[in-house]
XYZ file of C-alpha atoms in Angstrom:
352
model
C 117.795 110.445 147.486
C 121.267 111.966 147.003
C 121.361 115.558 145.859
C 125.129 116.261 145.783
C 126.809 117.646 142.670
C 128.359 114.342 141.586
C 124.945 112.637 141.525
C 123.386 115.362 139.370
C 126.393 115.525 137.050
C 126.163 111.751 136.467
C 122.449 112.165 135.759
C 122.767 114.936 133.175
C 125.719 113.306 131.447
C 123.470 110.399 130.485
C 120.805 112.506 128.771
C 120.615 112.424 124.988
C 119.370 115.090 122.636
C 115.823 114.589 121.376
C 116.661 115.988 117.928
C 120.101 114.377 117.586
C 119.835 110.976 119.241
C 123.523 110.217 118.871
C 124.546 113.303 120.845
C 124.563 113.765 124.597
C 123.183 116.895 126.298
C 126.575 118.161 127.400
C 126.075 121.916 127.081
C 123.839 124.517 128.719
C 122.638 127.820 127.180
C 122.236 130.566 129.792
C 120.199 132.744 127.415
C 117.461 130.151 126.913
C 117.969 128.300 130.227
C 118.108 125.050 128.281
C 120.419 122.063 127.939
C 121.608 121.158 124.451
C 124.024 118.979 122.531
C 127.071 120.250 120.612
C 125.204 120.121 117.292
C 122.231 122.105 118.662
C 124.696 124.618 120.052
C 126.184 125.280 116.624
C 122.772 125.356 114.945
C 120.636 127.319 117.391
C 122.794 128.972 120.039
C 125.664 130.605 118.153
C 124.407 134.128 118.929
C 123.537 133.433 122.562
C 125.392 135.157 125.377
C 126.975 132.099 126.923
C 126.981 128.324 126.397
C 128.607 126.362 129.231
C 129.547 122.777 129.830
C 126.537 121.260 131.529
C 128.373 119.461 134.336
C 130.208 122.653 135.300
C 126.966 124.630 135.274
C 125.209 122.107 137.528
C 128.114 122.131 139.957
C 128.137 125.932 140.129
C 124.363 125.978 140.578
C 124.527 123.617 143.532
C 127.147 125.796 145.184
C 124.611 128.640 145.191
C 121.875 126.555 146.814
C 121.576 127.073 150.566
C 119.025 124.561 151.957
C 118.924 126.079 155.477
C 118.268 129.527 153.992
C 115.499 128.140 151.773
C 113.869 126.422 154.751
C 114.119 129.632 156.787
C 112.346 131.614 154.046
C 109.665 128.934 153.678
C 108.933 128.984 157.418
C 108.840 132.778 157.382
C 106.356 132.734 154.493
C 104.247 130.109 156.271
C 104.122 132.365 159.333
C 103.037 135.370 157.262
C 100.366 133.291 155.546
C 99.003 131.967 158.849
C 98.888 135.484 160.291
C 97.018 136.786 157.229
C 94.492 133.951 157.342
C 93.913 134.431 161.079
C 93.363 138.173 160.627
C 91.040 137.612 157.676
C 89.023 135.056 159.637
C 88.766 137.428 162.613
C 87.477 140.230 160.405
C 84.600 138.269 158.885
C 81.208 138.232 160.540
C 78.681 135.718 159.304
C 75.102 136.913 159.080
C 72.091 134.790 159.816
C 69.806 136.073 157.105
C 66.101 135.334 156.933
C 66.191 135.333 153.123
C 67.618 133.100 150.430
C 70.725 134.161 148.495
C 70.941 137.641 150.034
C 72.557 140.467 148.087
C 73.498 143.191 150.552
C 74.012 146.446 148.674
C 73.244 149.196 151.169
C 74.758 149.623 154.650
C 73.688 152.080 157.367
C 75.211 152.370 160.854
C 72.902 153.383 163.684
C 74.421 155.318 166.570
C 73.587 152.515 168.988
C 75.840 150.124 167.072
C 73.144 148.346 165.080
C 73.488 147.913 161.324
C 70.771 148.095 158.680
C 71.411 146.224 155.429
C 69.475 146.561 152.191
C 68.968 143.088 150.687
C 68.275 143.512 146.973
C 67.489 139.878 146.221
C 64.879 139.500 148.967
C 63.354 143.014 148.849
C 64.042 143.590 152.533
C 65.870 145.804 155.002
C 67.491 143.737 157.756
C 68.446 144.980 161.213
C 71.420 143.441 163.049
C 72.861 144.241 166.456
C 76.478 145.283 167.043
C 77.503 141.607 167.201
C 75.831 140.959 163.825
C 72.987 138.952 165.299
C 69.780 139.204 163.303
C 67.023 141.227 164.993
C 64.280 141.846 162.468
C 63.554 142.717 158.865
C 61.131 144.850 156.886
C 59.655 143.784 153.549
C 59.642 146.288 150.701
C 57.587 146.243 147.523
C 60.678 146.548 145.320
C 64.422 145.885 145.460
C 66.460 148.280 147.632
C 69.831 149.354 146.244
C 71.271 151.711 148.840
C 70.536 153.029 152.314
C 71.584 156.098 154.289
C 71.093 157.185 157.887
C 68.951 160.343 158.207
C 69.087 160.481 162.001
C 69.268 157.905 164.760
C 65.733 156.696 164.133
C 65.320 157.048 160.374
C 66.926 155.774 157.167
C 66.431 156.541 153.469
C 66.294 153.578 151.067
C 66.556 153.814 147.275
C 64.363 151.673 145.035
C 65.531 152.525 141.497
C 63.031 150.305 139.708
C 60.341 152.659 141.024
C 62.331 155.923 140.913
C 61.609 156.114 144.632
C 63.339 156.877 147.907
C 61.508 155.380 150.872
C 61.973 156.675 154.411
C 61.758 154.188 157.271
C 61.714 154.961 160.975
C 63.247 152.460 163.393
C 61.950 152.388 166.948
C 62.160 149.559 169.467
C 63.651 147.405 166.705
C 60.601 147.875 164.482
C 60.527 149.446 161.020
C 57.788 151.804 159.909
C 57.177 153.360 156.489
C 57.046 157.130 157.088
C 57.320 158.794 153.661
C 58.346 158.416 150.023
C 59.753 160.792 147.434
C 59.952 160.334 143.674
C 63.140 160.983 141.704
C 63.431 162.157 138.113
C 65.293 159.004 137.016
C 66.290 155.706 138.587
C 68.050 156.400 141.883
C 70.813 153.942 142.809
C 72.838 155.701 145.486
C 71.821 157.947 148.363
C 73.701 160.036 150.931
C 72.449 162.299 153.702
C 73.268 166.013 153.788
C 71.207 166.791 156.900
C 67.868 165.814 158.423
C 66.050 167.770 155.728
C 68.060 166.969 152.580
C 69.499 163.968 150.762
C 71.559 163.530 147.593
C 70.681 160.751 145.155
C 72.570 159.511 142.086
C 71.762 157.297 139.131
C 71.762 157.118 135.342
C 69.523 159.121 133.035
C 67.551 156.411 131.289
C 65.986 152.988 131.507
C 68.731 150.851 129.929
C 72.444 150.186 130.281
C 73.366 152.048 127.077
C 72.652 155.550 128.346
C 75.658 157.858 128.488
C 74.596 160.291 131.180
C 74.495 160.131 134.951
C 72.933 162.555 137.387
C 72.884 163.625 140.993
C 70.088 165.556 142.662
C 69.709 167.404 145.940
C 66.243 166.586 147.285
C 64.388 167.702 150.394
C 62.877 164.981 152.525
C 59.469 166.466 151.668
C 60.060 165.557 148.009
C 61.135 168.909 146.555
C 64.023 168.714 144.075
C 66.330 171.587 145.043
C 69.028 170.942 142.451
C 69.631 168.549 139.552
C 72.903 168.027 137.657
C 73.601 165.702 134.706
C 77.027 164.749 133.376
C 78.389 162.645 130.533
C 79.701 159.189 131.347
C 80.366 156.391 128.827
C 78.118 153.351 129.210
C 76.684 153.949 132.638
C 75.031 151.308 134.793
C 74.728 151.857 138.527
C 75.935 155.002 140.273
C 76.643 155.258 144.003
C 77.432 158.262 146.112
C 79.296 159.544 149.178
C 79.869 162.969 150.745
C 82.907 164.381 152.493
C 82.745 165.157 156.204
C 81.684 168.810 155.833
C 79.088 167.911 153.152
C 80.658 170.130 150.485
C 81.845 167.484 147.985
C 79.885 164.783 146.169
C 81.722 161.617 145.076
C 79.937 159.400 142.560
C 81.224 155.964 141.533
C 79.895 154.922 138.120
C 80.167 151.179 137.547
C 80.038 150.932 133.764
C 82.169 154.052 133.375
C 84.881 152.583 135.660
C 85.353 156.006 137.224
C 84.717 158.262 140.209
C 83.443 161.808 139.674
C 83.742 164.649 142.173
C 81.446 167.694 142.251
C 80.957 170.569 144.643
C 77.640 170.309 146.450
C 77.435 174.073 146.983
C 79.327 175.559 144.019
C 78.384 172.641 141.660
C 81.921 172.735 140.310
C 83.283 169.616 138.599
C 86.503 168.970 140.525
C 87.962 165.752 139.112
C 87.452 162.384 137.453
C 89.454 159.407 138.701
C 90.006 156.575 136.223
C 92.779 153.981 136.391
C 93.679 150.524 135.116
C 93.416 149.182 138.663
C 89.807 150.349 139.032
C 87.141 148.317 137.264
C 83.421 148.270 137.982
C 83.426 150.480 141.099
C 80.358 149.372 143.038
C 80.879 151.458 146.138
C 82.498 154.600 147.498
C 83.056 155.822 151.065
C 84.935 158.621 152.839
C 86.828 158.481 156.151
C 87.155 161.191 158.811
C 90.191 162.670 157.016
C 88.223 162.920 153.753
C 90.223 160.191 152.045
C 88.096 158.398 149.459
C 87.806 154.608 149.251
C 86.476 153.106 146.019
C 85.683 149.407 145.604
C 87.029 147.881 142.399
C 84.723 144.884 142.187
C 86.247 143.035 139.231
C 89.852 143.363 140.458
C 89.059 142.593 144.123
C 90.629 145.786 145.407
C 90.006 149.135 147.045
C 91.468 152.332 145.597
C 92.357 154.838 148.321
C 92.361 158.430 147.055
C 93.342 161.733 148.613
C 90.609 164.393 148.843
C 91.876 165.919 145.577
C 91.529 162.597 143.722
C 95.207 161.607 143.788
C 95.740 157.875 144.197
C 97.342 157.023 147.542
C 97.197 153.256 147.598
C 95.593 150.209 146.034
C 94.493 147.838 148.793
C 93.718 144.180 148.206
C 90.232 143.477 149.519
C 91.240 140.051 150.843
C 87.664 138.750 150.760
C 86.023 136.001 148.703
C 83.445 136.446 145.950
C 84.487 139.998 145.076
C 83.894 143.118 147.185
C 80.685 144.961 146.508
C 79.642 147.901 148.694
C 81.674 149.798 151.257
C 80.628 151.939 154.207
C 82.564 153.863 156.848
C 81.476 153.483 160.467
C 82.636 156.686 162.170
C 81.631 155.370 165.609
C 84.177 152.551 165.404
C 86.551 154.135 162.863
C 86.322 151.146 160.538
C 85.041 150.201 157.115
C 82.560 147.469 156.324
C 82.511 145.620 153.008
C 79.825 143.381 151.589
C 80.500 140.510 149.206
C 78.980 139.972 145.845
C 75.685 138.099 145.538
C 74.756 135.048 147.643
C 77.216 135.728 150.499
C 75.972 135.932 154.063
C 78.922 137.775 155.575
C 80.383 141.205 156.235
C 84.067 142.090 156.158
C 85.459 144.963 158.155
C 88.861 146.617 158.337
C 90.647 149.711 159.578
C 93.140 151.523 157.396
C 95.454 154.441 158.048
């Protein structure tokens, strides 16, 4: 098919106005980017910036078209797209789960490279090796929501429906129930301070309409050493992370669409981070430089914050079915993301 200017000019010269059938479309309005007849021009386009003869406008337009340049840009874009897809495929590890429709909420990294995942839908903790091959699982009485490494052979698992944190030892690839502690309210998130203390977070009530969240410092023997409550509009789940020196507490509150920062020692309220690009934050993690990474589930992104709560960057998650939980693996200097429900895969990335 010919695409030179004469061919297109002959084509447009034959078009007639829909409103005025006896008039040809011989003019072009640059304000509305529309062809029109002389009558339409006088009726509707008198105040427009410029109305040109249509054949002249088509000719000038074709002079600006550079087919080789367009093809070059298309090939460049195709190369970028292929590179992105290859990288995304390389950074996805499929998991052979023993349960149906797994919902991996909690992630713990063992020092030997193994990973423990808390599967909410199947009431289990699953152990995978460093290549993400399934090793074994442990059945719980209730749904686990989060998991944290106490030491190389022990993890703490939250079960908010029972206001309980369960401690499990892992030896020779076998789980064993070692202890349980009861929390004042439902406990969604958990983070480890040291071998003797953990911090838990949740909302102060038994429904989604409560407007207070809490975090508590609890000894592994069950003693509540400190309890702090704070206002938060329409709370649901609350998850938690600590900075590297264990002096700051970061709490992501899903329904409140915000991240709160408190001092673990001085109990000072340092900042609240809320932004239009952060909705339903289901996870929070901290890297070795104390930068904070918050998962925005509904917008498929990750908000990277400086230690003082200043936004540094909004990162596209690049994963299907919405990002859910995030965890930092200090041994490999990388993050791991889980998908939303019913996805048997992990997504990992490094970011500087």
